[in-house]
mmCIF file with all atom_site columns, C-alpha atoms in Angstrom:
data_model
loop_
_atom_site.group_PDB
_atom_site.id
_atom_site.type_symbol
_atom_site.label_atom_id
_atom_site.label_alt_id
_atom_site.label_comp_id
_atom_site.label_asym_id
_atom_site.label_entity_id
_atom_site.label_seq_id
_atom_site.pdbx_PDB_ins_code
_atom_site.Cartn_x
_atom_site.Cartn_y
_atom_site.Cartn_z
_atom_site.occupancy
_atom_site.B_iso_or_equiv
_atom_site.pdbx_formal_charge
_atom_site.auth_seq_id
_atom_site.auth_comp_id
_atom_site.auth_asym_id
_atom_site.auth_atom_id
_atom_site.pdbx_PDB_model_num
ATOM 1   C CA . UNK A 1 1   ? -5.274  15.156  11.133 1.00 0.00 ? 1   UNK A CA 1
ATOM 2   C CA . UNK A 1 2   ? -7.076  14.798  14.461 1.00 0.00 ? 2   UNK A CA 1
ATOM 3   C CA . UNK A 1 3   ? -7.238  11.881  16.343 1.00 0.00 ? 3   UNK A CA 1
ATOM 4   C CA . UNK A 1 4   ? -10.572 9.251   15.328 1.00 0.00 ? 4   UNK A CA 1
ATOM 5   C CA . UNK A 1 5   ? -10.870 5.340   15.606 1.00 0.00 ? 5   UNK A CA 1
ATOM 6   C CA . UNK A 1 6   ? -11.607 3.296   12.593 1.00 0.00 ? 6   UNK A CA 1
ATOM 7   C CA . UNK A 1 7   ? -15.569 1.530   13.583 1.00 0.00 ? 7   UNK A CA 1
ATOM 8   C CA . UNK A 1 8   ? -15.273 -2.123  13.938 1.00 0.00 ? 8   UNK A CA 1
ATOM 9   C CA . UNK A 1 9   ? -18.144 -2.509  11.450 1.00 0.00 ? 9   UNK A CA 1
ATOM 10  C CA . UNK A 1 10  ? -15.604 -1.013  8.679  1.00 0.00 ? 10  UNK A CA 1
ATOM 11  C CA . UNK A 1 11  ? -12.682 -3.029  10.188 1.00 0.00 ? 11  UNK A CA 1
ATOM 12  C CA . UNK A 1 12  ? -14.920 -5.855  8.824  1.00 0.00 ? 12  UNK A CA 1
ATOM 13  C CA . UNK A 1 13  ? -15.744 -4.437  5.385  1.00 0.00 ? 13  UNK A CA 1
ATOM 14  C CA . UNK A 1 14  ? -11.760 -4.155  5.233  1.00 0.00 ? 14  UNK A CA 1
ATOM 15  C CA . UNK A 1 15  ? -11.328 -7.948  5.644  1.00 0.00 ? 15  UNK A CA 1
ATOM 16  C CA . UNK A 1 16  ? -13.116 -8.137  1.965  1.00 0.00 ? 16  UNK A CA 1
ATOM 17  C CA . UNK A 1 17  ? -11.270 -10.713 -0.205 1.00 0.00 ? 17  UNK A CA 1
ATOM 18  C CA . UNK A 1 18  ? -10.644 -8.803  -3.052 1.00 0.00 ? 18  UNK A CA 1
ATOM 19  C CA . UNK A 1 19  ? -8.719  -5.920  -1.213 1.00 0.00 ? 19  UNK A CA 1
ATOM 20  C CA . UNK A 1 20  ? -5.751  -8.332  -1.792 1.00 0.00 ? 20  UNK A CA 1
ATOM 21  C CA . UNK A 1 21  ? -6.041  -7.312  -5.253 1.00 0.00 ? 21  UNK A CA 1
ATOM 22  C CA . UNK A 1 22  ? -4.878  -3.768  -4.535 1.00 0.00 ? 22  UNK A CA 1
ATOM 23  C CA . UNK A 1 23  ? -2.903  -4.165  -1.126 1.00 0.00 ? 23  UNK A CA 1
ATOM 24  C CA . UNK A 1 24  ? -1.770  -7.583  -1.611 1.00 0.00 ? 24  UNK A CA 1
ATOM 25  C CA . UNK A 1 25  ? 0.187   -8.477  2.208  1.00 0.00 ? 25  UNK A CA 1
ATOM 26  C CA . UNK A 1 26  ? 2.897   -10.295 0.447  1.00 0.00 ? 26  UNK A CA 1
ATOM 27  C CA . UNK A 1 27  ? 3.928   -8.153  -1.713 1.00 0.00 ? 27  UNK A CA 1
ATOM 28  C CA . UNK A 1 28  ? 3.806   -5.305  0.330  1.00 0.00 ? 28  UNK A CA 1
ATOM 29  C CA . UNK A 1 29  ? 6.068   -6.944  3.434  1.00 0.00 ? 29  UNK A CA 1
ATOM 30  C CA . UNK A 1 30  ? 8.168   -9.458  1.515  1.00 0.00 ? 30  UNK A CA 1
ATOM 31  C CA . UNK A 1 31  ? 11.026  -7.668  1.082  1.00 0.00 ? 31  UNK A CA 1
ATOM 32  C CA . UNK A 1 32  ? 11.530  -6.030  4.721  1.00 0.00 ? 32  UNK A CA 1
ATOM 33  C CA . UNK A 1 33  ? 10.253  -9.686  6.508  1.00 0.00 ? 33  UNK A CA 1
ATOM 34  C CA . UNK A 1 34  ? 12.623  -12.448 6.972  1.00 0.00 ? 34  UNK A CA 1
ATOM 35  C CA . UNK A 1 35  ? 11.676  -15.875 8.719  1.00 0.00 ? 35  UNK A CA 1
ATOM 36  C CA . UNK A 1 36  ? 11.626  -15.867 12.508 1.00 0.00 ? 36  UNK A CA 1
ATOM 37  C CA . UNK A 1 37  ? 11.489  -11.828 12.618 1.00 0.00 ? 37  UNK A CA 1
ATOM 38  C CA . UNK A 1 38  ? 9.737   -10.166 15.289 1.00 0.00 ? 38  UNK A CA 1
ATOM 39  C CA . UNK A 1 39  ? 7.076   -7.492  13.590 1.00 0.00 ? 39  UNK A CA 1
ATOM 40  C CA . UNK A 1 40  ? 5.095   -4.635  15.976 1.00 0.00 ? 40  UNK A CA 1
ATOM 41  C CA . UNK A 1 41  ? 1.742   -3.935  14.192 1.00 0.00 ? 41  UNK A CA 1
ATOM 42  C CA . UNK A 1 42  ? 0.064   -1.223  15.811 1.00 0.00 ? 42  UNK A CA 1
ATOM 43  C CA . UNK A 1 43  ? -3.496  -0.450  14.722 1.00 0.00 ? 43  UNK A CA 1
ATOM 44  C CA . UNK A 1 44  ? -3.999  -3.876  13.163 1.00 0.00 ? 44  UNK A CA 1
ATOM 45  C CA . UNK A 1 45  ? -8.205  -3.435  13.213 1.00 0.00 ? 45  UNK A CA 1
ATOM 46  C CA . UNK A 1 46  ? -9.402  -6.639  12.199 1.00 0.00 ? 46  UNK A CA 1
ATOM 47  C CA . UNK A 1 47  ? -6.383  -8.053  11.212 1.00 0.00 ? 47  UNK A CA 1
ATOM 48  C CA . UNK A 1 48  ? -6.246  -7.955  7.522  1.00 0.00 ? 48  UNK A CA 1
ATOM 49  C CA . UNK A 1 49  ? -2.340  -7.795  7.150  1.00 0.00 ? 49  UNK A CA 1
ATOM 50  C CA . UNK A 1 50  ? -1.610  -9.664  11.096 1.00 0.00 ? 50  UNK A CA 1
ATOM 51  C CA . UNK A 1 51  ? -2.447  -13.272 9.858  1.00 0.00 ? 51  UNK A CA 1
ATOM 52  C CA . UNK A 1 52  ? -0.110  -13.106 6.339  1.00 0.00 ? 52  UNK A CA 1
ATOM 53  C CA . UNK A 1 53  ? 2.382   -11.111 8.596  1.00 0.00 ? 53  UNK A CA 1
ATOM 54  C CA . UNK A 1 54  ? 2.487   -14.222 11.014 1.00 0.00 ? 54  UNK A CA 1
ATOM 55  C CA . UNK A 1 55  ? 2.477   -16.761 7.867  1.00 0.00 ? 55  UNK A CA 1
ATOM 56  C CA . UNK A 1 56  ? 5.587   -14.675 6.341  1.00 0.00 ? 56  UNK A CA 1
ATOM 57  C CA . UNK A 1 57  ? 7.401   -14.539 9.919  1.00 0.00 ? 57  UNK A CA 1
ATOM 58  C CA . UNK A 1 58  ? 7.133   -17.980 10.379 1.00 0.00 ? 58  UNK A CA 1
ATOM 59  C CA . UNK A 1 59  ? 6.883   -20.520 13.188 1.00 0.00 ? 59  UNK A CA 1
ATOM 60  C CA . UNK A 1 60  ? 9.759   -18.674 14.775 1.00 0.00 ? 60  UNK A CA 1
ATOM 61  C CA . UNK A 1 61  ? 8.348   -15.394 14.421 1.00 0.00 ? 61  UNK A CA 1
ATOM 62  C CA . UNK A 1 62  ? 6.177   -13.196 16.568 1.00 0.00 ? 62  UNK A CA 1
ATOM 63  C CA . UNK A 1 63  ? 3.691   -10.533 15.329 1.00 0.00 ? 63  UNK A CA 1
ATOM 64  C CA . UNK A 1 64  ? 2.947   -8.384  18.118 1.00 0.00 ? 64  UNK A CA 1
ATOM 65  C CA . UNK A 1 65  ? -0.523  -6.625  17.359 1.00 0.00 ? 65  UNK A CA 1
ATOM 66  C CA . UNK A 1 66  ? -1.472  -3.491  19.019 1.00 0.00 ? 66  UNK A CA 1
ATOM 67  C CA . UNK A 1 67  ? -4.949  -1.797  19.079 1.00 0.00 ? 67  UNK A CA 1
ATOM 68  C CA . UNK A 1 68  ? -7.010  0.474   20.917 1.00 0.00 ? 68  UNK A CA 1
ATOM 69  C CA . UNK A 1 69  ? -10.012 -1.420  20.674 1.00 0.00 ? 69  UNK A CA 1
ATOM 70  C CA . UNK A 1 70  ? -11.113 -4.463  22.462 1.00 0.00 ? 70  UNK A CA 1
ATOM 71  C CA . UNK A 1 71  ? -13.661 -5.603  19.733 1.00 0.00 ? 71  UNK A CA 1
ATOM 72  C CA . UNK A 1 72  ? -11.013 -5.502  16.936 1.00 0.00 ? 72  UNK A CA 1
ATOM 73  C CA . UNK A 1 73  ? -8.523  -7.342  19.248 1.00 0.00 ? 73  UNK A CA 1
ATOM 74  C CA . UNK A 1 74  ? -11.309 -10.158 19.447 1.00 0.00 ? 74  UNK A CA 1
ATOM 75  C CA . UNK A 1 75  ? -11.971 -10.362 16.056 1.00 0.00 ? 75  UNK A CA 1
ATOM 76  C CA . UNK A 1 76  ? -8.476  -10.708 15.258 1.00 0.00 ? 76  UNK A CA 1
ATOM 77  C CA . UNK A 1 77  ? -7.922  -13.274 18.201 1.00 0.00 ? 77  UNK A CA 1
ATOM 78  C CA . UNK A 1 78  ? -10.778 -15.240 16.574 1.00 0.00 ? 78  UNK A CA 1
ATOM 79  C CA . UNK A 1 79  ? -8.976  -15.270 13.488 1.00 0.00 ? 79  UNK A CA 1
ATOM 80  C CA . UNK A 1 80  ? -5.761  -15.885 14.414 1.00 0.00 ? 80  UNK A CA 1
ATOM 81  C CA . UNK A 1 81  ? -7.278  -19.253 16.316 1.00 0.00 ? 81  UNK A CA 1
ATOM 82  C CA . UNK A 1 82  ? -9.554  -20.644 13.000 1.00 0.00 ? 82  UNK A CA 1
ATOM 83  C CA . UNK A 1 83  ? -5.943  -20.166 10.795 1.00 0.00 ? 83  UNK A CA 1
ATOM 84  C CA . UNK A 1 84  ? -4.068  -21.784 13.902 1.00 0.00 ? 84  UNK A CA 1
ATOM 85  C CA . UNK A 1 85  ? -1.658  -18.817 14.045 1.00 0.00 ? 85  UNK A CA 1
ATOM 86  C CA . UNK A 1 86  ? -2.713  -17.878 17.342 1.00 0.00 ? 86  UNK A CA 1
ATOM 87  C CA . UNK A 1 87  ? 1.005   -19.241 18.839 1.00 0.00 ? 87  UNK A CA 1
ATOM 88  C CA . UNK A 1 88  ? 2.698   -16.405 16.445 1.00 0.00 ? 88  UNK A CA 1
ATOM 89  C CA . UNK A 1 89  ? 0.784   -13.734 17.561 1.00 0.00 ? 89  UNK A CA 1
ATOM 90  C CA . UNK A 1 90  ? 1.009   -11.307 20.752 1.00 0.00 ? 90  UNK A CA 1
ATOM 91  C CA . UNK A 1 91  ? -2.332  -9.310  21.050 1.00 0.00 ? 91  UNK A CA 1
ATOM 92  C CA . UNK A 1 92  ? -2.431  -6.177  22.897 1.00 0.00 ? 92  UNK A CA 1
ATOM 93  C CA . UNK A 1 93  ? -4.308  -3.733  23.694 1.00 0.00 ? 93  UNK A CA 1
ATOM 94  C CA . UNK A 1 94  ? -3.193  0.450   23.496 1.00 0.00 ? 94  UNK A CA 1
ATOM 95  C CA . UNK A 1 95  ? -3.765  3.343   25.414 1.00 0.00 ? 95  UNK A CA 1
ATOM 96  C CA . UNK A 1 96  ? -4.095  7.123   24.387 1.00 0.00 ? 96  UNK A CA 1
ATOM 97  C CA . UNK A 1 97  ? -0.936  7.733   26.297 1.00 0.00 ? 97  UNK A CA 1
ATOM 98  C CA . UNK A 1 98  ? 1.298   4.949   24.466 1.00 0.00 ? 98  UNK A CA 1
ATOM 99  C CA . UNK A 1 99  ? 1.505   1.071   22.917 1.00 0.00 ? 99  UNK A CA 1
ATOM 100 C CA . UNK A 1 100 ? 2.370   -0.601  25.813 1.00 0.00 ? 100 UNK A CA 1
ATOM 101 C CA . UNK A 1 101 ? 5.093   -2.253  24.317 1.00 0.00 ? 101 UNK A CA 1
ATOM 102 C CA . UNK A 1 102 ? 8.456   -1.024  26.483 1.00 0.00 ? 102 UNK A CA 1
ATOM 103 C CA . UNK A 1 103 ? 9.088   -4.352  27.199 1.00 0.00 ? 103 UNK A CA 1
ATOM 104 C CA . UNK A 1 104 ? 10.207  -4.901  23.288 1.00 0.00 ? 104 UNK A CA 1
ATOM 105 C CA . UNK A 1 105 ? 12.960  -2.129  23.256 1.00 0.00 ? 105 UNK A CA 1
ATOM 106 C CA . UNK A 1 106 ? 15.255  -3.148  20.448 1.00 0.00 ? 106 UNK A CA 1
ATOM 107 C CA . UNK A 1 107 ? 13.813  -5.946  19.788 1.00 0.00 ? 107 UNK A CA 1
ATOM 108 C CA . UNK A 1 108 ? 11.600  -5.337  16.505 1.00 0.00 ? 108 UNK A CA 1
ATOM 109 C CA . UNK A 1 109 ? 12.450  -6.094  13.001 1.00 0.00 ? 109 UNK A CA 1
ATOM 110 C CA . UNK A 1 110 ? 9.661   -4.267  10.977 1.00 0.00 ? 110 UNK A CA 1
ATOM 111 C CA . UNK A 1 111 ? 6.910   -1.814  12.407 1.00 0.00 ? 111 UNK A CA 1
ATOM 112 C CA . UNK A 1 112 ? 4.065   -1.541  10.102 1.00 0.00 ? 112 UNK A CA 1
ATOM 113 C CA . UNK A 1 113 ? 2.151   1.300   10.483 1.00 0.00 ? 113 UNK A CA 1
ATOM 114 C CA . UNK A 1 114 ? -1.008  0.438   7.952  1.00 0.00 ? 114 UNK A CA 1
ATOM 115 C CA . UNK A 1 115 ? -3.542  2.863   7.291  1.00 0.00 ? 115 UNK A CA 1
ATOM 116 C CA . UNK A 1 116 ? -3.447  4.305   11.351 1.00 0.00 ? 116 UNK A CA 1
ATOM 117 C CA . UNK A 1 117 ? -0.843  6.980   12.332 1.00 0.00 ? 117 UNK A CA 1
ATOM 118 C CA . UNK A 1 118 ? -3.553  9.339   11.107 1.00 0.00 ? 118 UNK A CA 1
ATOM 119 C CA . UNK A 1 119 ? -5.641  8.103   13.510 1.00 0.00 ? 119 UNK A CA 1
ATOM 120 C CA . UNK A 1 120 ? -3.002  8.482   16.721 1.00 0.00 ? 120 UNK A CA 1
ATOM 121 C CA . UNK A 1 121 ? -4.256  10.951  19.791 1.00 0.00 ? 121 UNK A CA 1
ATOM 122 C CA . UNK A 1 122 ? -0.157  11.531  20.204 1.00 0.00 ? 122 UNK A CA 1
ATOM 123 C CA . UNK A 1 123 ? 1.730   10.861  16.772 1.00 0.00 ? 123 UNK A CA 1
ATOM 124 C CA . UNK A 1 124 ? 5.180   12.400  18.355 1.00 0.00 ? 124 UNK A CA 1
ATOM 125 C CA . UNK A 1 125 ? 4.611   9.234   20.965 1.00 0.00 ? 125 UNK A CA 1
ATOM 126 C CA . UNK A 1 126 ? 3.734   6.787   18.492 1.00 0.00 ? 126 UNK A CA 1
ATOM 127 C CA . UNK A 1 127 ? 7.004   7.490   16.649 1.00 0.00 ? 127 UNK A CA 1
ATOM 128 C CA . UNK A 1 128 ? 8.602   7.438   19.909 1.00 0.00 ? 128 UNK A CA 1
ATOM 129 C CA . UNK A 1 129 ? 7.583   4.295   20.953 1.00 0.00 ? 129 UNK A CA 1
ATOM 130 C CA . UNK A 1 130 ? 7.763   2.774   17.456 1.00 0.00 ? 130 UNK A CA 1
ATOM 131 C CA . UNK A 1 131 ? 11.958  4.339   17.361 1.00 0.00 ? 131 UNK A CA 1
ATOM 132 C CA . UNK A 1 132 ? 12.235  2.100   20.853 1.00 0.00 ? 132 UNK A CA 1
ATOM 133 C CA . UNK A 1 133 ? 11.170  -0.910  19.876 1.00 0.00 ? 133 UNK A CA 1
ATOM 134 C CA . UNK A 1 134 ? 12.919  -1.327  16.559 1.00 0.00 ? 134 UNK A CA 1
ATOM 135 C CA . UNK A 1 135 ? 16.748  -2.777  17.313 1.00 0.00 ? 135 UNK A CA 1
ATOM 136 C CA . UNK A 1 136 ? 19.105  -1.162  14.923 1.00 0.00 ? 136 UNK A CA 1
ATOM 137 C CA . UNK A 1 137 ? 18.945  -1.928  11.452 1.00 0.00 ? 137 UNK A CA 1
ATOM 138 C CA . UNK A 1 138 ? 14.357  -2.403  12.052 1.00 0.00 ? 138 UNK A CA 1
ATOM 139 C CA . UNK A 1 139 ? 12.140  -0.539  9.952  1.00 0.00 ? 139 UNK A CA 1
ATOM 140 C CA . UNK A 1 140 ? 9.291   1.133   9.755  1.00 0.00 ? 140 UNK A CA 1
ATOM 141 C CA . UNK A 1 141 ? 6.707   0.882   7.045  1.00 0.00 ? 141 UNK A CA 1
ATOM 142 C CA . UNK A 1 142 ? 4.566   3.329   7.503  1.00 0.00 ? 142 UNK A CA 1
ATOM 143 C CA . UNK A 1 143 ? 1.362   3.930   5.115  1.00 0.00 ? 143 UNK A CA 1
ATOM 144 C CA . UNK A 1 144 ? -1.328  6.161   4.793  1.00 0.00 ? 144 UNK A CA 1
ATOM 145 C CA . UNK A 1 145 ? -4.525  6.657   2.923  1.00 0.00 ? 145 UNK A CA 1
ATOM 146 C CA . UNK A 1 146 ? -4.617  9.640   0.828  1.00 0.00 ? 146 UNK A CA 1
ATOM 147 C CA . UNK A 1 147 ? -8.346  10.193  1.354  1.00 0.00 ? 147 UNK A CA 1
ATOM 148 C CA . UNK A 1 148 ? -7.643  10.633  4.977  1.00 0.00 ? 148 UNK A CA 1
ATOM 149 C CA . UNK A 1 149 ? -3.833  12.489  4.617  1.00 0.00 ? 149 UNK A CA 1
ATOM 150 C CA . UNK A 1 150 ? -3.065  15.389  2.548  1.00 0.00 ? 150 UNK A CA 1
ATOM 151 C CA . UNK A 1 151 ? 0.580   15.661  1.394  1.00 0.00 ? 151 UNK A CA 1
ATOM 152 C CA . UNK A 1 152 ? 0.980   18.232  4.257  1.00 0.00 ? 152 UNK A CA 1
ATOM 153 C CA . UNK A 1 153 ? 0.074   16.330  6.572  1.00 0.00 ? 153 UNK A CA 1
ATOM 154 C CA . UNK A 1 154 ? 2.114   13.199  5.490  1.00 0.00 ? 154 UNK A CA 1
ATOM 155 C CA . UNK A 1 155 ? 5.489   14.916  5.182  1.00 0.00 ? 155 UNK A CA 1
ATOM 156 C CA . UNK A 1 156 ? 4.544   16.243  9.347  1.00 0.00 ? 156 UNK A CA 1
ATOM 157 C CA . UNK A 1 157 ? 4.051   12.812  10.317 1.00 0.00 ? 157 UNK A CA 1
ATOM 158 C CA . UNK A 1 158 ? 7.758   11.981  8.213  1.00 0.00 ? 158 UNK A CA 1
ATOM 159 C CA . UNK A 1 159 ? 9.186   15.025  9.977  1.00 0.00 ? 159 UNK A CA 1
ATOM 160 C CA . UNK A 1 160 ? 7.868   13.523  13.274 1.00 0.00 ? 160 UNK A CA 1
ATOM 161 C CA . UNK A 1 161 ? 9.510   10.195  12.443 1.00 0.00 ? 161 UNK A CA 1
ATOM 162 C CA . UNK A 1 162 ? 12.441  12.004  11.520 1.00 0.00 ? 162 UNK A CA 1
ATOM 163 C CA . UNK A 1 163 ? 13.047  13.900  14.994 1.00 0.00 ? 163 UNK A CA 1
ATOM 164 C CA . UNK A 1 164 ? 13.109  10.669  16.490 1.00 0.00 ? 164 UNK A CA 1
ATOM 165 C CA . UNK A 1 165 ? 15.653  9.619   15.239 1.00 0.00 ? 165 UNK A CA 1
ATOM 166 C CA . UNK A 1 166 ? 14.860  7.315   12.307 1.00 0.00 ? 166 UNK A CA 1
ATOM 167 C CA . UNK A 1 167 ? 16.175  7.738   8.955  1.00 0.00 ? 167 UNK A CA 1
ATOM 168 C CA . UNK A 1 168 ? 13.927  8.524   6.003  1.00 0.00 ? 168 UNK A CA 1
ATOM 169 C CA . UNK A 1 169 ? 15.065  5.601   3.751  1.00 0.00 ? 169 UNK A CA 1
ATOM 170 C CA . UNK A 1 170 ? 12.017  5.638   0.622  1.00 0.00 ? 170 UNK A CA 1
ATOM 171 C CA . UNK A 1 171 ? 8.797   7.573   -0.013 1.00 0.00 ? 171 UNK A CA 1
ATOM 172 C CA . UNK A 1 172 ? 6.497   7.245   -2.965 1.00 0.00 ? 172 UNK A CA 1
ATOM 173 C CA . UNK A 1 173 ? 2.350   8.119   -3.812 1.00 0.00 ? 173 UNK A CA 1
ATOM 174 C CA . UNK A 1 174 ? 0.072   6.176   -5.755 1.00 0.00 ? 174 UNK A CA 1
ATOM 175 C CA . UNK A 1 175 ? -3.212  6.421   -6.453 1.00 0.00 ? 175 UNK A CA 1
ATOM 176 C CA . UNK A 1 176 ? -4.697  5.443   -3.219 1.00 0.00 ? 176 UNK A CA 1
ATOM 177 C CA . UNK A 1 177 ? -2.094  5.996   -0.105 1.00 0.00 ? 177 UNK A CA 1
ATOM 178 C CA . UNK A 1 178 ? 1.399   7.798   0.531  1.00 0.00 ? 178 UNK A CA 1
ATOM 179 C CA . UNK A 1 179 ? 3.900   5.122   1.675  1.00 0.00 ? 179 UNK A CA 1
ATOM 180 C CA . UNK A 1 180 ? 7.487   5.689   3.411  1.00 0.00 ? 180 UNK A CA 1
ATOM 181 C CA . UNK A 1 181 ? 9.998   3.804   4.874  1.00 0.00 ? 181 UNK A CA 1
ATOM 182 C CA . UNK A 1 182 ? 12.268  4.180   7.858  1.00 0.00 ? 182 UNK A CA 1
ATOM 183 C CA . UNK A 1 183 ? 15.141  2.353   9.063  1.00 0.00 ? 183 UNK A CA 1
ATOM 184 C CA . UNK A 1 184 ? 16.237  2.784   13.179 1.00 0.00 ? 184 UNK A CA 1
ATOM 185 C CA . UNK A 1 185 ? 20.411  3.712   12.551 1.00 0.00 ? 185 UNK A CA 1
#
């Protein structure tokens, strides 16, 4: 479960149309996103899942995308321009150490943690700062690909969630990723 960076060349691949068929963005968020909710995305690559998160939050909303890489941030600011949801959507970029997101403590409704914690340098930080953004009553989505995350390694990163002090509220498996979801008490 070491540390490694998705390539931006496979952040592309991952914008493929007909991945909605099998992680479809609405379905996935709709029932944790409400209009004019604030949503932390950390990791979002190429932004597959940050343009429907900004249609589903709404004029009033804010999607506040976090990645380590400046190339994915462009792509995604490039995006985010062409659908004109660039006024929805706070790009940022991460550091090893942290998100860079202290200004937004307590202010999140959903953190979605898509296919990345695996990918963290400091996972007991990540939860850390994910725990202080969220106000109380914000969740986290967090899900990970099973190719990358054995079941042991899964229920560390829960445990890790869990000593922060969020509440394990639903886990499930299915054939492609290991999903669970917090909520900040």
């Amino acid at each position: 479960m070491a540390g490694r960076v998705c390539p931006v060349w496979i952040g592309y691949l991952m914008l493929n149309p007909l991945r909605k068929l099998m992680e479809n963005p609405e379905r996935i968020f709709g029932p944790y996103i409400r209009e004019g909710g604030w949503i932390l995305e950390p990791g979002c690559g190429t932004g597959y899942f940050t343009l429907p998160l900004a249609r589903m939050a709404g004029p009033e909303g804010r999607v506040i995308a976090v990645d380590l890489q400046d190339k994915m941030l462009d792509v995604v600011r490039r995006r985010a321009v062409k659908a004109g949801l660039s006024e929805r959507i706070d790009l940022r970029r991460a550091e090893a150490a942290g998100m860079g997101v202290d200004d937004l403590a307590g202010r999140i409704d959903l953190a979605v943690a898509m296919h990345m914690v695996h990918e963290v340098p400091d996972k007991a930080a990540f939860f850390r700062d994910t725990h202080a953004a969220l106000k109380p009553g914000g969740r986290l989505l967090m899900v990970e690909p099973r190719g990358h995350t054995s079941r042991e390694d899964f229920e560390t990163l829960v445990g890790l969630a869990v000593k922060t002090g969020l509440q394990s509220e639903s886990a499930s498996v299915n054939r492609f990723s290991r999903r669970a979801v917090f909520v900040k008490t």
